[in-house]
PDB file of C-alpha atoms in Angstrom:
ATOM      1  CA  UNK A   1     -19.422  55.442 -16.648  1.00  0.00           C
ATOM      2  CA  UNK A   2     -17.801  57.735 -19.133  1.00  0.00           C
ATOM      3  CA  UNK A   3     -14.061  57.446 -19.670  1.00  0.00           C
ATOM      4  CA  UNK A   4     -11.607  60.284 -20.024  1.00  0.00           C
ATOM      5  CA  UNK A   5      -7.994  59.587 -20.874  1.00  0.00           C
ATOM      6  CA  UNK A   6      -4.875  61.718 -20.655  1.00  0.00           C
ATOM      7  CA  UNK A   7      -1.582  61.303 -22.395  1.00  0.00           C
ATOM      8  CA  UNK A   8       1.104  61.154 -21.282  1.00  0.00           C
ATOM      9  CA  UNK A   9       0.552  60.018 -17.709  1.00  0.00           C
ATOM     10  CA  UNK A  10       3.875  61.509 -16.734  1.00  0.00           C
ATOM     11  CA  UNK A  11       6.531  63.580 -18.460  1.00  0.00           C
ATOM     12  CA  UNK A  12       9.899  65.032 -17.553  1.00  0.00           C
ATOM     13  CA  UNK A  13      11.183  67.934 -19.602  1.00  0.00           C
ATOM     14  CA  UNK A  14      13.994  70.442 -19.475  1.00  0.00           C
ATOM     15  CA  UNK A  15      13.459  74.037 -18.540  1.00  0.00           C
ATOM     16  CA  UNK A  16      12.612  76.162 -21.561  1.00  0.00           C
ATOM     17  CA  UNK A  17      11.016  73.408 -23.603  1.00  0.00           C
ATOM     18  CA  UNK A  18       7.317  72.934 -24.359  1.00  0.00           C
ATOM     19  CA  UNK A  19       5.120  70.016 -23.393  1.00  0.00           C
ATOM     20  CA  UNK A  20       1.753  68.992 -24.827  1.00  0.00           C
ATOM     21  CA  UNK A  21      -0.807  67.084 -22.792  1.00  0.00           C
ATOM     22  CA  UNK A  22      -3.801  65.460 -24.445  1.00  0.00           C
ATOM     23  CA  UNK A  23      -7.223  64.920 -22.927  1.00  0.00           C
ATOM     24  CA  UNK A  24      -9.673  62.646 -24.705  1.00  0.00           C
ATOM     25  CA  UNK A  25     -13.243  61.644 -23.999  1.00  0.00           C
ATOM     26  CA  UNK A  26     -13.356  58.035 -25.170  1.00  0.00           C
ATOM     27  CA  UNK A  27     -17.026  57.180 -25.349  1.00  0.00           C
ATOM     28  CA  UNK A  28     -18.869  60.469 -25.452  1.00  0.00           C
ATOM     29  CA  UNK A  29     -18.680  63.883 -27.024  1.00  0.00           C
ATOM     30  CA  UNK A  30     -17.696  66.685 -24.705  1.00  0.00           C
ATOM     31  CA  UNK A  31     -18.540  70.201 -25.722  1.00  0.00           C
ATOM     32  CA  UNK A  32     -16.671  71.500 -22.707  1.00  0.00           C
ATOM     33  CA  UNK A  33     -13.454  70.341 -21.135  1.00  0.00           C
ATOM     34  CA  UNK A  34     -11.729  71.795 -18.105  1.00  0.00           C
ATOM     35  CA  UNK A  35      -8.078  71.900 -17.137  1.00  0.00           C
ATOM     36  CA  UNK A  36      -7.036  71.825 -13.496  1.00  0.00           C
ATOM     37  CA  UNK A  37      -3.669  71.996 -11.783  1.00  0.00           C
ATOM     38  CA  UNK A  38      -2.897  70.318  -8.497  1.00  0.00           C
ATOM     39  CA  UNK A  39       0.239  71.037  -6.499  1.00  0.00           C
ATOM     40  CA  UNK A  40       1.460  68.409  -4.013  1.00  0.00           C
ATOM     41  CA  UNK A  41      -0.910  67.905  -1.115  1.00  0.00           C
ATOM     42  CA  UNK A  42      -3.185  70.678  -2.339  1.00  0.00           C
ATOM     43  CA  UNK A  43      -6.552  70.911  -3.957  1.00  0.00           C
ATOM     44  CA  UNK A  44      -7.349  71.223  -7.631  1.00  0.00           C
ATOM     45  CA  UNK A  45      -7.375  74.705  -9.076  1.00  0.00           C
ATOM     46  CA  UNK A  46      -9.295  75.414 -12.250  1.00  0.00           C
ATOM     47  CA  UNK A  47      -6.980  76.823 -14.900  1.00  0.00           C
ATOM     48  CA  UNK A  48      -9.205  77.169 -17.918  1.00  0.00           C
ATOM     49  CA  UNK A  49     -12.375  76.109 -19.642  1.00  0.00           C
ATOM     50  CA  UNK A  50     -12.092  74.747 -23.140  1.00  0.00           C
ATOM     51  CA  UNK A  51     -15.030  74.823 -25.519  1.00  0.00           C
ATOM     52  CA  UNK A  52     -14.934  73.000 -28.819  1.00  0.00           C
ATOM     53  CA  UNK A  53     -14.300  75.338 -31.703  1.00  0.00           C
ATOM     54  CA  UNK A  54     -13.735  78.465 -29.649  1.00  0.00           C
ATOM     55  CA  UNK A  55     -11.060  80.090 -27.549  1.00  0.00           C
ATOM     56  CA  UNK A  56     -10.483  78.867 -24.045  1.00  0.00           C
ATOM     57  CA  UNK A  57     -11.541  80.910 -21.053  1.00  0.00           C
ATOM     58  CA  UNK A  58      -8.760  81.296 -18.526  1.00  0.00           C
ATOM     59  CA  UNK A  59      -9.106  81.821 -14.803  1.00  0.00           C
ATOM     60  CA  UNK A  60      -7.621  84.881 -13.232  1.00  0.00           C
ATOM     61  CA  UNK A  61      -3.894  84.597 -12.785  1.00  0.00           C
ATOM     62  CA  UNK A  62      -3.391  81.903 -15.420  1.00  0.00           C
ATOM     63  CA  UNK A  63      -1.205  83.046 -18.328  1.00  0.00           C
ATOM     64  CA  UNK A  64      -2.947  82.187 -21.569  1.00  0.00           C
ATOM     65  CA  UNK A  65       0.244  82.585 -23.588  1.00  0.00           C
ATOM     66  CA  UNK A  66       2.013  80.104 -21.381  1.00  0.00           C
ATOM     67  CA  UNK A  67      -0.738  77.510 -21.155  1.00  0.00           C
ATOM     68  CA  UNK A  68      -2.062  77.097 -24.677  1.00  0.00           C
ATOM     69  CA  UNK A  69      -5.325  75.213 -24.951  1.00  0.00           C
ATOM     70  CA  UNK A  70      -6.779  73.816 -28.135  1.00  0.00           C
ATOM     71  CA  UNK A  71     -10.119  72.036 -28.352  1.00  0.00           C
ATOM     72  CA  UNK A  72     -10.143  70.924 -31.949  1.00  0.00           C
ATOM     73  CA  UNK A  73     -12.846  68.288 -31.732  1.00  0.00           C
ATOM     74  CA  UNK A  74     -15.616  67.108 -29.455  1.00  0.00           C
ATOM     75  CA  UNK A  75     -13.364  64.403 -28.052  1.00  0.00           C
ATOM     76  CA  UNK A  76      -9.966  66.063 -27.778  1.00  0.00           C
ATOM     77  CA  UNK A  77      -8.501  69.003 -25.920  1.00  0.00           C
ATOM     78  CA  UNK A  78      -4.802  69.714 -25.575  1.00  0.00           C
ATOM     79  CA  UNK A  79      -2.849  71.765 -23.078  1.00  0.00           C
ATOM     80  CA  UNK A  80       0.603  72.949 -24.117  1.00  0.00           C
ATOM     81  CA  UNK A  81       2.888  74.285 -21.435  1.00  0.00           C
ATOM     82  CA  UNK A  82       5.240  76.591 -23.291  1.00  0.00           C
ATOM     83  CA  UNK A  83       8.734  77.492 -22.143  1.00  0.00           C
ATOM     84  CA  UNK A  84       8.283  75.352 -19.071  1.00  0.00           C
ATOM     85  CA  UNK A  85      10.001  76.267 -15.816  1.00  0.00           C
ATOM     86  CA  UNK A  86      10.469  74.219 -12.649  1.00  0.00           C
ATOM     87  CA  UNK A  87       7.611  76.075 -10.977  1.00  0.00           C
ATOM     88  CA  UNK A  88       5.285  74.633 -13.634  1.00  0.00           C
ATOM     89  CA  UNK A  89       5.929  71.173 -12.244  1.00  0.00           C
ATOM     90  CA  UNK A  90       2.559  69.925 -11.113  1.00  0.00           C
ATOM     91  CA  UNK A  91      -0.178  67.370 -11.608  1.00  0.00           C
ATOM     92  CA  UNK A  92      -2.443  68.447 -14.461  1.00  0.00           C
ATOM     93  CA  UNK A  93      -5.931  66.964 -14.591  1.00  0.00           C
ATOM     94  CA  UNK A  94      -8.545  67.441 -17.247  1.00  0.00           C
ATOM     95  CA  UNK A  95     -12.248  66.809 -17.082  1.00  0.00           C
ATOM     96  CA  UNK A  96     -14.890  66.505 -19.763  1.00  0.00           C
ATOM     97  CA  UNK A  97     -18.486  67.548 -19.449  1.00  0.00           C
ATOM     98  CA  UNK A  98     -21.562  66.379 -21.269  1.00  0.00           C
ATOM     99  CA  UNK A  99     -25.273  66.471 -20.747  1.00  0.00           C
ATOM    100  CA  UNK A 100     -26.523  63.441 -18.892  1.00  0.00           C
ATOM    101  CA  UNK A 101     -29.977  62.312 -17.964  1.00  0.00           C
ATOM    102  CA  UNK A 102     -32.614  64.848 -16.954  1.00  0.00           C
ATOM    103  CA  UNK A 103     -30.582  67.682 -18.409  1.00  0.00           C
ATOM    104  CA  UNK A 104     -27.956  67.578 -15.701  1.00  0.00           C
ATOM    105  CA  UNK A 105     -24.405  67.960 -16.850  1.00  0.00           C
ATOM    106  CA  UNK A 106     -21.996  65.231 -15.884  1.00  0.00           C
ATOM    107  CA  UNK A 107     -18.281  65.840 -15.488  1.00  0.00           C
ATOM    108  CA  UNK A 108     -15.685  63.089 -15.651  1.00  0.00           C
ATOM    109  CA  UNK A 109     -12.016  63.401 -14.805  1.00  0.00           C
ATOM    110  CA  UNK A 110      -8.972  62.066 -16.523  1.00  0.00           C
ATOM    111  CA  UNK A 111      -6.268  60.198 -14.590  1.00  0.00           C
ATOM    112  CA  UNK A 112      -3.928  63.188 -14.593  1.00  0.00           C
ATOM    113  CA  UNK A 113      -0.497  63.983 -16.013  1.00  0.00           C
ATOM    114  CA  UNK A 114       2.504  64.461 -13.758  1.00  0.00           C
ATOM    115  CA  UNK A 115       4.797  67.121 -15.219  1.00  0.00           C
ATOM    116  CA  UNK A 116       8.303  67.548 -13.854  1.00  0.00           C
ATOM    117  CA  UNK A 117      10.454  70.339 -15.234  1.00  0.00           C
ATOM    118  CA  UNK A 118      14.173  70.038 -14.527  1.00  0.00           C
TER     119      UNK A 118
ATOM    120  CA  UNK B   1     -18.637  83.489  -6.265  1.00  0.00           C
ATOM    121  CA  UNK B   2     -18.608  80.036  -4.816  1.00  0.00           C
ATOM    122  CA  UNK B   3     -16.429  78.528  -2.136  1.00  0.00           C
ATOM    123  CA  UNK B   4     -16.059  75.251  -0.312  1.00  0.00           C
ATOM    124  CA  UNK B   5     -14.701  74.685   3.170  1.00  0.00           C
ATOM    125  CA  UNK B   6     -13.651  71.271   4.336  1.00  0.00           C
ATOM    126  CA  UNK B   7     -13.119  71.121   8.074  1.00  0.00           C
ATOM    127  CA  UNK B   8     -10.088  69.105   8.978  1.00  0.00           C
ATOM    128  CA  UNK B   9      -7.239  68.492   6.571  1.00  0.00           C
ATOM    129  CA  UNK B  10      -6.734  65.078   8.181  1.00  0.00           C
ATOM    130  CA  UNK B  11      -9.301  62.750   9.715  1.00  0.00           C
ATOM    131  CA  UNK B  12      -8.308  59.508  11.401  1.00  0.00           C
ATOM    132  CA  UNK B  13     -10.788  56.764  12.274  1.00  0.00           C
ATOM    133  CA  UNK B  14     -10.497  53.148  13.284  1.00  0.00           C
ATOM    134  CA  UNK B  15     -11.439  50.394  10.892  1.00  0.00           C
ATOM    135  CA  UNK B  16     -15.136  49.687  11.340  1.00  0.00           C
ATOM    136  CA  UNK B  17     -15.875  53.094  12.829  1.00  0.00           C
ATOM    137  CA  UNK B  18     -18.092  55.816  11.423  1.00  0.00           C
ATOM    138  CA  UNK B  19     -16.546  58.106   8.850  1.00  0.00           C
ATOM    139  CA  UNK B  20     -17.643  61.758   8.841  1.00  0.00           C
ATOM    140  CA  UNK B  21     -16.042  64.269   6.507  1.00  0.00           C
ATOM    141  CA  UNK B  22     -17.378  67.785   6.731  1.00  0.00           C
ATOM    142  CA  UNK B  23     -18.101  70.152   3.886  1.00  0.00           C
ATOM    143  CA  UNK B  24     -19.674  73.587   3.939  1.00  0.00           C
ATOM    144  CA  UNK B  25     -20.257  75.691   0.876  1.00  0.00           C
ATOM    145  CA  UNK B  26     -21.259  79.157  -0.122  1.00  0.00           C
ATOM    146  CA  UNK B  27     -23.070  79.902  -3.334  1.00  0.00           C
ATOM    147  CA  UNK B  28     -25.286  82.684  -4.563  1.00  0.00           C
ATOM    148  CA  UNK B  29     -27.542  80.209  -6.334  1.00  0.00           C
ATOM    149  CA  UNK B  30     -28.733  76.724  -5.409  1.00  0.00           C
ATOM    150  CA  UNK B  31     -25.651  74.632  -6.035  1.00  0.00           C
ATOM    151  CA  UNK B  32     -24.762  71.273  -7.379  1.00  0.00           C
ATOM    152  CA  UNK B  33     -22.553  69.486  -4.845  1.00  0.00           C
ATOM    153  CA  UNK B  34     -20.079  66.670  -5.334  1.00  0.00           C
ATOM    154  CA  UNK B  35     -17.754  64.441  -3.387  1.00  0.00           C
ATOM    155  CA  UNK B  36     -14.717  62.978  -5.124  1.00  0.00           C
ATOM    156  CA  UNK B  37     -12.063  60.560  -3.935  1.00  0.00           C
ATOM    157  CA  UNK B  38      -8.465  60.625  -5.088  1.00  0.00           C
ATOM    158  CA  UNK B  39      -5.912  57.889  -4.564  1.00  0.00           C
ATOM    159  CA  UNK B  40      -2.198  58.755  -4.807  1.00  0.00           C
ATOM    160  CA  UNK B  41      -1.085  59.841  -8.269  1.00  0.00           C
ATOM    161  CA  UNK B  42      -4.501  59.216  -9.743  1.00  0.00           C
ATOM    162  CA  UNK B  43      -7.344  61.316 -11.031  1.00  0.00           C
ATOM    163  CA  UNK B  44     -10.623  61.922  -9.269  1.00  0.00           C
ATOM    164  CA  UNK B  45     -13.411  59.427  -8.923  1.00  0.00           C
ATOM    165  CA  UNK B  46     -16.936  60.649  -8.307  1.00  0.00           C
ATOM    166  CA  UNK B  47     -18.403  59.251  -5.090  1.00  0.00           C
ATOM    167  CA  UNK B  48     -21.766  60.966  -5.239  1.00  0.00           C
ATOM    168  CA  UNK B  49     -23.492  64.157  -6.227  1.00  0.00           C
ATOM    169  CA  UNK B  50     -26.497  66.261  -5.313  1.00  0.00           C
ATOM    170  CA  UNK B  51     -28.331  68.195  -7.986  1.00  0.00           C
ATOM    171  CA  UNK B  52     -32.016  68.361  -7.108  1.00  0.00           C
ATOM    172  CA  UNK B  53     -34.586  66.229  -5.368  1.00  0.00           C
ATOM    173  CA  UNK B  54     -33.860  63.961  -2.421  1.00  0.00           C
ATOM    174  CA  UNK B  55     -31.397  65.596  -0.068  1.00  0.00           C
ATOM    175  CA  UNK B  56     -29.890  62.324   1.135  1.00  0.00           C
ATOM    176  CA  UNK B  57     -27.688  61.041  -1.626  1.00  0.00           C
ATOM    177  CA  UNK B  58     -26.186  57.573  -1.749  1.00  0.00           C
ATOM    178  CA  UNK B  59     -22.980  56.947  -3.615  1.00  0.00           C
ATOM    179  CA  UNK B  60     -20.500  54.227  -4.319  1.00  0.00           C
ATOM    180  CA  UNK B  61     -18.573  52.180  -1.771  1.00  0.00           C
ATOM    181  CA  UNK B  62     -21.196  52.702   0.936  1.00  0.00           C
ATOM    182  CA  UNK B  63     -20.798  56.478   1.161  1.00  0.00           C
ATOM    183  CA  UNK B  64     -23.678  58.888   1.473  1.00  0.00           C
ATOM    184  CA  UNK B  65     -24.117  62.609   1.995  1.00  0.00           C
ATOM    185  CA  UNK B  66     -26.955  64.855   3.018  1.00  0.00           C
ATOM    186  CA  UNK B  67     -27.601  68.291   1.564  1.00  0.00           C
ATOM    187  CA  UNK B  68     -28.738  70.670   4.292  1.00  0.00           C
ATOM    188  CA  UNK B  69     -29.615  74.013   2.813  1.00  0.00           C
ATOM    189  CA  UNK B  70     -30.185  75.695   6.174  1.00  0.00           C
ATOM    190  CA  UNK B  71     -26.699  74.719   7.277  1.00  0.00           C
ATOM    191  CA  UNK B  72     -25.106  75.109   3.820  1.00  0.00           C
ATOM    192  CA  UNK B  73     -23.541  71.728   4.402  1.00  0.00           C
ATOM    193  CA  UNK B  74     -22.957  68.528   2.475  1.00  0.00           C
ATOM    194  CA  UNK B  75     -21.177  66.208   4.899  1.00  0.00           C
ATOM    195  CA  UNK B  76     -19.985  62.800   3.720  1.00  0.00           C
ATOM    196  CA  UNK B  77     -20.536  59.719   5.882  1.00  0.00           C
ATOM    197  CA  UNK B  78     -19.942  56.005   5.843  1.00  0.00           C
ATOM    198  CA  UNK B  79     -21.164  53.758   8.661  1.00  0.00           C
ATOM    199  CA  UNK B  80     -18.140  51.467   8.783  1.00  0.00           C
ATOM    200  CA  UNK B  81     -14.677  52.384   7.542  1.00  0.00           C
ATOM    201  CA  UNK B  82     -12.552  49.968   5.541  1.00  0.00           C
ATOM    202  CA  UNK B  83      -8.808  50.120   5.090  1.00  0.00           C
ATOM    203  CA  UNK B  84      -9.374  50.681   1.382  1.00  0.00           C
ATOM    204  CA  UNK B  85     -11.160  53.963   2.168  1.00  0.00           C
ATOM    205  CA  UNK B  86      -7.851  55.633   3.018  1.00  0.00           C
ATOM    206  CA  UNK B  87      -7.495  58.384   0.423  1.00  0.00           C
ATOM    207  CA  UNK B  88      -7.944  62.098  -0.201  1.00  0.00           C
ATOM    208  CA  UNK B  89     -11.529  63.323  -0.377  1.00  0.00           C
ATOM    209  CA  UNK B  90     -12.632  66.507  -2.082  1.00  0.00           C
ATOM    210  CA  UNK B  91     -15.922  68.315  -1.814  1.00  0.00           C
ATOM    211  CA  UNK B  92     -16.826  70.479  -4.806  1.00  0.00           C
ATOM    212  CA  UNK B  93     -19.548  72.850  -5.898  1.00  0.00           C
ATOM    213  CA  UNK B  94     -20.730  74.106  -9.236  1.00  0.00           C
ATOM    214  CA  UNK B  95     -23.519  76.306 -10.450  1.00  0.00           C
ATOM    215  CA  UNK B  96     -26.300  74.607 -12.328  1.00  0.00           C
ATOM    216  CA  UNK B  97     -27.484  75.731 -15.708  1.00  0.00           C
ATOM    217  CA  UNK B  98     -26.790  75.017 -19.298  1.00  0.00           C
ATOM    218  CA  UNK B  99     -24.314  76.655 -21.536  1.00  0.00           C
ATOM    219  CA  UNK B 100     -22.341  78.010 -18.662  1.00  0.00           C
ATOM    220  CA  UNK B 101     -18.707  77.134 -18.623  1.00  0.00           C
ATOM    221  CA  UNK B 102     -18.271  76.822 -14.893  1.00  0.00           C
ATOM    222  CA  UNK B 103     -15.694  74.373 -13.736  1.00  0.00           C
ATOM    223  CA  UNK B 104     -15.872  72.948 -10.276  1.00  0.00           C
ATOM    224  CA  UNK B 105     -14.725  74.805  -7.191  1.00  0.00           C
ATOM    225  CA  UNK B 106     -12.993  72.388  -4.870  1.00  0.00           C
ATOM    226  CA  UNK B 107     -12.380  72.374  -1.167  1.00  0.00           C
ATOM    227  CA  UNK B 108      -8.833  71.888   0.063  1.00  0.00           C
ATOM    228  CA  UNK B 109      -9.401  68.204   0.630  1.00  0.00           C
ATOM    229  CA  UNK B 110      -9.458  65.908   3.629  1.00  0.00           C
ATOM    230  CA  UNK B 111      -6.970  63.112   4.000  1.00  0.00           C
ATOM    231  CA  UNK B 112      -8.742  60.106   5.520  1.00  0.00           C
ATOM    232  CA  UNK B 113      -6.567  57.785   7.563  1.00  0.00           C
ATOM    233  CA  UNK B 114      -7.862  54.400   8.654  1.00  0.00           C
ATOM    234  CA  UNK B 115      -6.310  52.886  11.755  1.00  0.00           C
ATOM    235  CA  UNK B 116      -6.257  49.075  11.913  1.00  0.00           C
TER     236      UNK B 116
END
């Protein structure tokens, strides 16, 4: 199956600093990538949809100036958490979507990035 | 708007017993339905999905699920549980169609515990 990678797998940063998380589709081109956040023992919540070459679409309640998303190529999307605070500590998971067989889109998830803000 | 309800945040079964994880959805259009498994500190792995066609869908690791439109359900089953099945399971729904930028809407998850 298709492979999606994330880097770093975990990061610890100080409050007030910014952190960039990369999401790459390794063996396919993804016109759309999604960013999710998962708090401990909770479900995944969609944060934003990232389309190559255009601005990201953010879900209600997600601050676009705080969570900067860039989708510069068909294989790379980045999420930058700016001026991070402890409440931003979470597990961030990306997914990449492409058109599979029979015109059905397939979505594959990255392994996630654990962010801890101290 | 779409939503997913997973009944039971925790399900415990004995090794070798039937596994049944419940999922009900609401969607204004015929949905695509998914089951994912997540092991601790890892991403999600797709178990199976329903898009169109046969309503009984077989996935990996012996899991299967049946789409029942009349019941708006997509319950996940496995005839015989293994210890390695212990994990968090998420049911998800999306709207079909091209171009649309819909991410998945997830249920709250069910933690499956396997008793030896």
